[in-house]
Short mmCIF file of C-alpha atoms in Angstrom, two decimals:
data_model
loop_
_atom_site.label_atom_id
_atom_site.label_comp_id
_atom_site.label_asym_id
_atom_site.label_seq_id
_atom_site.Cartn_x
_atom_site.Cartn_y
_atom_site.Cartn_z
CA UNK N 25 13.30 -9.90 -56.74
CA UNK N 26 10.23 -7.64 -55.38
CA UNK N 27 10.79 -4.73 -53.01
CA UNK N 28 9.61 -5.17 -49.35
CA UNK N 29 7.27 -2.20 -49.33
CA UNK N 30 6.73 -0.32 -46.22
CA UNK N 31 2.98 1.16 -45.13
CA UNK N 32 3.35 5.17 -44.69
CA UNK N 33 4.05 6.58 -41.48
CA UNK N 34 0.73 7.80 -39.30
CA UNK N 35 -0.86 11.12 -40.77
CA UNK N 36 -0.64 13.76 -37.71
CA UNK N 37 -3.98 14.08 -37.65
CA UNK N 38 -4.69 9.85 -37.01
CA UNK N 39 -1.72 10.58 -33.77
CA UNK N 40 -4.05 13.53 -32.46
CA UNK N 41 -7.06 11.28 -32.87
CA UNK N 42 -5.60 8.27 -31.11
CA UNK N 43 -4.30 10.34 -28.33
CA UNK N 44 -7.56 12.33 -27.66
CA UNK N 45 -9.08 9.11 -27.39
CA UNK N 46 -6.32 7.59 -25.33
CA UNK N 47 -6.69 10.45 -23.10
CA UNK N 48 -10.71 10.13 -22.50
CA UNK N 49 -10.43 6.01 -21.99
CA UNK N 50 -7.56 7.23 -19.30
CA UNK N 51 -9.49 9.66 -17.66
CA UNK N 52 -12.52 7.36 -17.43
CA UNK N 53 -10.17 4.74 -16.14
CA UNK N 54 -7.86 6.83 -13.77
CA UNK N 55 -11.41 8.05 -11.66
CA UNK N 56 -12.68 4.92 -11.17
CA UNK N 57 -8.77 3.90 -9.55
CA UNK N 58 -9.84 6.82 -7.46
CA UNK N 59 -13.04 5.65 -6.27
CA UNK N 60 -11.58 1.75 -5.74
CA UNK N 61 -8.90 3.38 -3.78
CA UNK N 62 -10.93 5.17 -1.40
CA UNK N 63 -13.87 2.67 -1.12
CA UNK N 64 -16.45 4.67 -2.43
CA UNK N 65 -20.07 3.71 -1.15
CA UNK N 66 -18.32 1.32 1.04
CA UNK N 67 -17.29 -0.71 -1.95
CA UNK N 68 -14.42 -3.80 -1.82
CA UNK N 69 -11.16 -3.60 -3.52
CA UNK N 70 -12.06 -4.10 -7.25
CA UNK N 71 -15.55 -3.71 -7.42
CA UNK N 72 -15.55 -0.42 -9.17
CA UNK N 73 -13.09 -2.03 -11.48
CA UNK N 74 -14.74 -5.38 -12.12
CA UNK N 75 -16.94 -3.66 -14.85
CA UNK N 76 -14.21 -2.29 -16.77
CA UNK N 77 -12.43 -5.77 -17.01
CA UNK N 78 -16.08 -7.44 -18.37
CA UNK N 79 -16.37 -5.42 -20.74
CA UNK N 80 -13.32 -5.57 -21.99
CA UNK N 81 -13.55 -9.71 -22.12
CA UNK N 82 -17.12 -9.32 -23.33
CA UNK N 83 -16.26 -7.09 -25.98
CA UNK N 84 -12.58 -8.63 -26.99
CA UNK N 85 -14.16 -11.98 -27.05
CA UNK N 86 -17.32 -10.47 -29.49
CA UNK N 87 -14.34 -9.16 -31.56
CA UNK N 88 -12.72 -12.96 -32.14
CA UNK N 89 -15.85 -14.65 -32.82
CA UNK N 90 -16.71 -11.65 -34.94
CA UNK N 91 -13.45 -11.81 -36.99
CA UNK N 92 -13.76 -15.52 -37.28
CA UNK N 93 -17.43 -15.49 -38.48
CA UNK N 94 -15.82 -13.43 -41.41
CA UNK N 95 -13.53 -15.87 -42.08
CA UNK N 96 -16.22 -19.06 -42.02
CA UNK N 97 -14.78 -20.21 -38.53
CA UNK N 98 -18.13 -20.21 -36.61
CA UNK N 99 -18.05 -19.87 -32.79
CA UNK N 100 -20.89 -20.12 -30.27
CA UNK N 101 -21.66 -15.96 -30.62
CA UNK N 102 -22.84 -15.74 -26.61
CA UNK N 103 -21.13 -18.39 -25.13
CA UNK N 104 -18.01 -17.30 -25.54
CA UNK N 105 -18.16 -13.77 -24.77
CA UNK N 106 -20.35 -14.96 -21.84
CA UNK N 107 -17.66 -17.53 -20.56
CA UNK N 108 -14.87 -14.29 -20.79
CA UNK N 109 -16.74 -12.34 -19.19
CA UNK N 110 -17.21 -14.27 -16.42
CA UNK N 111 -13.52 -15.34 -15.77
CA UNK N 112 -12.47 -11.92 -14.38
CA UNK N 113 -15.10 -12.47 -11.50
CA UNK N 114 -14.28 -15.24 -9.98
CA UNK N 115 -11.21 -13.95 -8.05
CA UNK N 116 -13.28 -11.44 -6.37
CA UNK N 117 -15.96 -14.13 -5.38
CA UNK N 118 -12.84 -15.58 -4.02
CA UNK N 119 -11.79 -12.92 -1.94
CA UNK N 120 -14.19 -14.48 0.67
CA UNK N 121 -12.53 -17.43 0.91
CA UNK N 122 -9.03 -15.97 1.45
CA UNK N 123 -6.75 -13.41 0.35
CA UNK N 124 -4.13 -15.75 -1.33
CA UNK N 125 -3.22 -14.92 -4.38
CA UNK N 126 -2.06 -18.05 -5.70
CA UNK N 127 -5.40 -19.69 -4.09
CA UNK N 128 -7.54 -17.62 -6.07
CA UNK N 129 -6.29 -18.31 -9.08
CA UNK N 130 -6.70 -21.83 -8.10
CA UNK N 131 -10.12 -20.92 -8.16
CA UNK N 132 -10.01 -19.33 -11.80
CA UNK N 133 -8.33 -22.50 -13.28
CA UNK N 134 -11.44 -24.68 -11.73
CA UNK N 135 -13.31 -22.03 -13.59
CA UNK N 136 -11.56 -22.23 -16.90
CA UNK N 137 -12.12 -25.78 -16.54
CA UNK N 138 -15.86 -25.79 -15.97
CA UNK N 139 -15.76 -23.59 -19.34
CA UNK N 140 -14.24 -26.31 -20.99
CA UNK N 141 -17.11 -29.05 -19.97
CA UNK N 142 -19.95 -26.65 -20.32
CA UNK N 143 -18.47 -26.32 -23.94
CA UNK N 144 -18.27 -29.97 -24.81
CA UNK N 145 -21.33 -30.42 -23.00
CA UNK N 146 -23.01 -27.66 -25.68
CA UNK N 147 -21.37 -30.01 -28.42
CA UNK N 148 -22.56 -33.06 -27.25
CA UNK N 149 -26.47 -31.94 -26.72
CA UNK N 150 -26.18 -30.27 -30.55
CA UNK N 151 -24.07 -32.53 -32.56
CA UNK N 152 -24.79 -33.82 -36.08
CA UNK N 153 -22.25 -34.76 -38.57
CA UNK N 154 -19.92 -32.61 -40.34
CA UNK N 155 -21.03 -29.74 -38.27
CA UNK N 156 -17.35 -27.95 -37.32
CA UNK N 157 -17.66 -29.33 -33.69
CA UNK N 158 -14.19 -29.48 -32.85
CA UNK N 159 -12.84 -26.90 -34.76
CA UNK N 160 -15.71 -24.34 -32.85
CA UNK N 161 -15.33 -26.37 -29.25
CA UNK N 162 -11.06 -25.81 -29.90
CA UNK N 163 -11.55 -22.04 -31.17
CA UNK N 164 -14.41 -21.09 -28.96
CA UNK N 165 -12.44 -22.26 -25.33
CA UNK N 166 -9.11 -20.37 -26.93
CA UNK N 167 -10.44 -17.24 -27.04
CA UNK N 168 -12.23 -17.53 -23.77
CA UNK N 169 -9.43 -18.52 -21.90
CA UNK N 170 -6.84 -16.47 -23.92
CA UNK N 171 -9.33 -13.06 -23.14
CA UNK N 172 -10.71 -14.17 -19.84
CA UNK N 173 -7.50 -15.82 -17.88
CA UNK N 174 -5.07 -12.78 -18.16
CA UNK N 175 -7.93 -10.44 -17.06
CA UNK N 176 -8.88 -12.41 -13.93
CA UNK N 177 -5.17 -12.31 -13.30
CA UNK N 178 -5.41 -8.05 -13.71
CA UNK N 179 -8.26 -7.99 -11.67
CA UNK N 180 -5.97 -10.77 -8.73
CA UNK N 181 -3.28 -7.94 -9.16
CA UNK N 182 -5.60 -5.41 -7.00
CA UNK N 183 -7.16 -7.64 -4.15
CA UNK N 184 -3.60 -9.70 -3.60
CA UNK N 185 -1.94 -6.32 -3.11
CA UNK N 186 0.23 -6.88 0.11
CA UNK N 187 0.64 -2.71 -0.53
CA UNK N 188 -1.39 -0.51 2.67
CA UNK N 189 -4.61 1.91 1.39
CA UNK N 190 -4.46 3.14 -1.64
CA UNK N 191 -1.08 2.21 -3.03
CA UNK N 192 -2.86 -1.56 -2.93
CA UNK N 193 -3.43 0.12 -6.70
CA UNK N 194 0.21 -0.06 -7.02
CA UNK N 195 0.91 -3.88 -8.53
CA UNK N 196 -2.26 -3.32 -11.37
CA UNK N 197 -1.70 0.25 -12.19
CA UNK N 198 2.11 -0.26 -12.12
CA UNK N 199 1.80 -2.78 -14.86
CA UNK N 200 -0.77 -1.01 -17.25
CA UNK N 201 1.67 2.01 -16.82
CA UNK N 202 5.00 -0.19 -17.90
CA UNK N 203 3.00 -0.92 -20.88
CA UNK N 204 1.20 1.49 -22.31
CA UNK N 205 3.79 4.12 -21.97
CA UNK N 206 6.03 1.04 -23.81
CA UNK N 207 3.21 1.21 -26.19
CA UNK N 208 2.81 4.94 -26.94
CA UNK N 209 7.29 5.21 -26.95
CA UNK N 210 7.49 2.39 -29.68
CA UNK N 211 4.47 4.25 -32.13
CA UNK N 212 6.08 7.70 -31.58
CA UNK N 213 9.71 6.86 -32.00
CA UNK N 214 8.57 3.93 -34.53
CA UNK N 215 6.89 6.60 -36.38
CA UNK N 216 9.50 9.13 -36.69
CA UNK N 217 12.68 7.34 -36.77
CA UNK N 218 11.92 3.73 -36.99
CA UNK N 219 13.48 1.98 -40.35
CA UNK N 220 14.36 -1.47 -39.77
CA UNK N 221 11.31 -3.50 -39.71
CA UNK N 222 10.61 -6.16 -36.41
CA UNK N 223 8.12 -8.58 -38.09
CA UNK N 224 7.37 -7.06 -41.93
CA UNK N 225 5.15 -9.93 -42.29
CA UNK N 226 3.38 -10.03 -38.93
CA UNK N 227 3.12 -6.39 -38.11
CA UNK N 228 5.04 -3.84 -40.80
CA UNK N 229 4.34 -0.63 -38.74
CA UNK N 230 6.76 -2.29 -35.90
CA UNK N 231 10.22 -1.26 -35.87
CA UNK N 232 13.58 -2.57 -33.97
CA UNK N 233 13.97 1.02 -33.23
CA UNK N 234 10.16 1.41 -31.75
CA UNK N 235 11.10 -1.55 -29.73
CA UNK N 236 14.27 -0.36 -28.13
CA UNK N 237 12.25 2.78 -27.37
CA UNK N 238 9.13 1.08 -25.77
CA UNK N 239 11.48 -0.88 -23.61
CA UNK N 240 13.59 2.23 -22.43
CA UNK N 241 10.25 3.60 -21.69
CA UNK N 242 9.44 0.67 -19.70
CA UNK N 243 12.10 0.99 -18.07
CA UNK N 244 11.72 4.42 -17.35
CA UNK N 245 8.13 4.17 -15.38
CA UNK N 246 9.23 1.25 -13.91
CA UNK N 247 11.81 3.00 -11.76
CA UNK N 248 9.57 6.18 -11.19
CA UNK N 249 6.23 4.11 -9.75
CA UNK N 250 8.20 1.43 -7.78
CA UNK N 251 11.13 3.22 -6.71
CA UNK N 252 11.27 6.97 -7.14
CA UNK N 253 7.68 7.67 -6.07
CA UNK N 254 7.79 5.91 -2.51
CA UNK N 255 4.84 4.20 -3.26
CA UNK N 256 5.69 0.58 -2.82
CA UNK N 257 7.82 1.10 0.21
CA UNK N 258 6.12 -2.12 2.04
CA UNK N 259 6.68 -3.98 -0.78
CA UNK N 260 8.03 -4.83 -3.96
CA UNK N 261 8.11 -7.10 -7.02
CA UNK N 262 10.93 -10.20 -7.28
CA UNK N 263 13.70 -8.33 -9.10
CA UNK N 264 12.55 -4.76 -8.16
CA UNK N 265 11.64 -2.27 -11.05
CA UNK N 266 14.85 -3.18 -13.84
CA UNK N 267 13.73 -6.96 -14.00
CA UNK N 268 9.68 -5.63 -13.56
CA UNK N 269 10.36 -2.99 -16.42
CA UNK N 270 12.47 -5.80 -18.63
CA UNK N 271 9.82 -8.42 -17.80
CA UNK N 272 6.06 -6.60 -18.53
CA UNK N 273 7.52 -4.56 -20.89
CA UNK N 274 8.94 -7.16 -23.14
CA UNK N 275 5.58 -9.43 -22.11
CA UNK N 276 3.63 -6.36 -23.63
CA UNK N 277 5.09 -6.33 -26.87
CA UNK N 278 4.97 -10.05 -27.15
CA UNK N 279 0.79 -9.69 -26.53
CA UNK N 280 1.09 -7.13 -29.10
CA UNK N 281 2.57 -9.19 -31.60
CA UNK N 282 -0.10 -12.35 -31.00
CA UNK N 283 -2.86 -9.95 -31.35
CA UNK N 284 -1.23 -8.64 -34.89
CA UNK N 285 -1.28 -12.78 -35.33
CA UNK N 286 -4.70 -13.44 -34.95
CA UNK N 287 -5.61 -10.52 -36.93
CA UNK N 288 -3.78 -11.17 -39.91
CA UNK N 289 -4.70 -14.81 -40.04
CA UNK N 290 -8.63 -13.53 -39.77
CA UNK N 291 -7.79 -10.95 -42.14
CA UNK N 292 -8.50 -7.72 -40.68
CA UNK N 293 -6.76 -4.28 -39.58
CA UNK N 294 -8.41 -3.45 -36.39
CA UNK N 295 -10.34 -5.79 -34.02
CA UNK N 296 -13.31 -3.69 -34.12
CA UNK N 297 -14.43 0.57 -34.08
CA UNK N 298 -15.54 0.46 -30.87
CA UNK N 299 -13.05 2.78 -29.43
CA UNK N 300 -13.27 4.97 -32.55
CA UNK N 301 -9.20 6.05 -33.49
CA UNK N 302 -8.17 2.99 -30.96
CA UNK N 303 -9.98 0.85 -32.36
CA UNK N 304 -11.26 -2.29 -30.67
CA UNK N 305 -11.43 -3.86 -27.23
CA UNK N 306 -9.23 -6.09 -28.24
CA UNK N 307 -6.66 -3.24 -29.71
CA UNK N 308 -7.00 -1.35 -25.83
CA UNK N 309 -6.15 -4.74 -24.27
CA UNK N 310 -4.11 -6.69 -26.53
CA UNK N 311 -0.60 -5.99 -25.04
CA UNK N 312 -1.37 -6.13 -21.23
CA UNK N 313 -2.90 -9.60 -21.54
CA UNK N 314 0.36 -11.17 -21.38
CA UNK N 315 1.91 -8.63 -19.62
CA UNK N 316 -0.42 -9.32 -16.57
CA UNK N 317 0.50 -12.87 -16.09
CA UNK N 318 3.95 -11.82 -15.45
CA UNK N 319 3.35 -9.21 -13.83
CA UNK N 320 1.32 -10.97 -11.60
CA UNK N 321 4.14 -13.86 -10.86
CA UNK N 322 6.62 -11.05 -10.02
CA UNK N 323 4.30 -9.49 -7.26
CA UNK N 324 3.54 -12.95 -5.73
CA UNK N 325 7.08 -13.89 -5.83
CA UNK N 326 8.30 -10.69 -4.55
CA UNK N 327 8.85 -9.42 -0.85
CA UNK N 328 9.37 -6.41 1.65
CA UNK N 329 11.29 -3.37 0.10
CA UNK N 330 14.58 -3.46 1.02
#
């Protein structure tokens, strides 16, 4: 019987890079909260993120058809970037229509399904025989919806925040938080003490113990954004901040995990070098794009602080 051989742990120097990185991306990310908090040049909730959340879908979705191409699965190289990139927008040109969260999203799924017809419709008008139709219609609309959907739902977290000012931040910034700090507690304690494997096959970096650390973690900011900070005092999510930790975190890792998926079925390590020592769009986003559906369902389903 073969040996199940383990890859080495992270060279200090790859940590420092990644967290440099992580720290710019952060920076970047934590000023523009700033300026869609206090509505600067008169702008809407979500308008000075909307522009991080399509480039995100542009670029993710560029990753996927990228990684397919390589692989001889050829997808529609501007549609479907263009059709992910246009999902996260529709809940803001929404917003004039109503500020119900659940009706927006109504509007999103029309959206996804226009995608779909425009898609067959792009078949249809370019068909000849044994051309890979289906299998580019069926992968093409997957990795539209699967980059687009969960980042119209991010960008539904900020305008159907039922939180006053600027903690209307809260229910978006609350969930990145819960997993990213998941994230950075299962590499760091995967790293340096992890040594039963979660998925060898899938993922071999990912441990049990990097798990039960990234959920602690979870845990952890949970409790500190929606209940020690005051913060969401008007409100709070169905279950309060053990079931919201539990929940996104877990939802996090699970995103993780189908990202590792795709990659190793399309044969490569990172979904791009876009993001230098992070890697790709796809590698920034990859956990919260479960993680904001659920999210997003607690919120809605939740009520006044007790």
């Amino acid at each position: 019987m073969t040996a199940t051989t383990y890859p080495p742990l992270p060279h200090p120097g790859s940590f420092l890079r990644r967290t440099v990185v992580a720290a710019v991306v952060a920076g970047g990310f934590a000023a523009l909260c700033w300026a869609d908090a206090t509505g600067m040049l008169t702008a809407r909730p979500a308008w000075w993120l909307a522009p991080v959340a399509v480039v995100i879908a542009w670029g993710g979705a560029t990753e996927v058809v990228r990684m397919a191409a390589a692989r001889g699965l050829r997808m529609r190289p501007l549609a479907v970037p263009a059709a992910a990139a246009i999902l996260p927008l529709v809940p803001i040109l929404a917003a004039g229509v109503g500020n119900d969260p659940v009706a927006s999203m109504g509007w999103v799924a029309l959206a996804v399904a226009a995608v779909l017809v425009v898609f067959f419709l792009v078949e249809i008008a370019t068909y000849a025989r044994d051309t890979g139709a289906v299998a580019r219609l069926a992968a093409g609309f997957s990795t539209a919806a699967a980059v687009g959907l969960p980042l119209a739902f991010m960008v539904d977290l900020r305008l159907a925040s039922k939180l006053p000012g600027p903690a209307g931040l809260v229910p978006l910034v609350s969930m990145l938080a819960v997993v990213k700090v998941g994230d950075i507690a299962a590499y760091v304690i995967g790293s340096l003490l992890g040594q039963h494997r979660m998925a060898p096959a899938l993922s071999p970096g990912k441990t049990w113990e990097g798990a039960a650390a990234s959920l602690a973690a979870s845990l952890v900011i949970a409790w500190g954004i929606l209940a020690a900070s005051g913060w969401a005092t008007a409100w709070q999510p169905w279950g309060g901040w053990p079931v919201y930790g539990l929940a996104v975190g877990m939802a996090g890792m699970l995103g993780d995990l189908s990202e590792s998926l795709v990659k190793r079925e399309l044969a490569a390590k990172d979904s791009g070098r876009s993001l230098g020592a992070l890697g790709g769009f796809l590698d920034l986003a990859d956990a919260t794009l479960l993680a904001a559906p659920v999210a997003w369902v607690l919120w809605v389903l939740g009520g006044p602080a007790a």
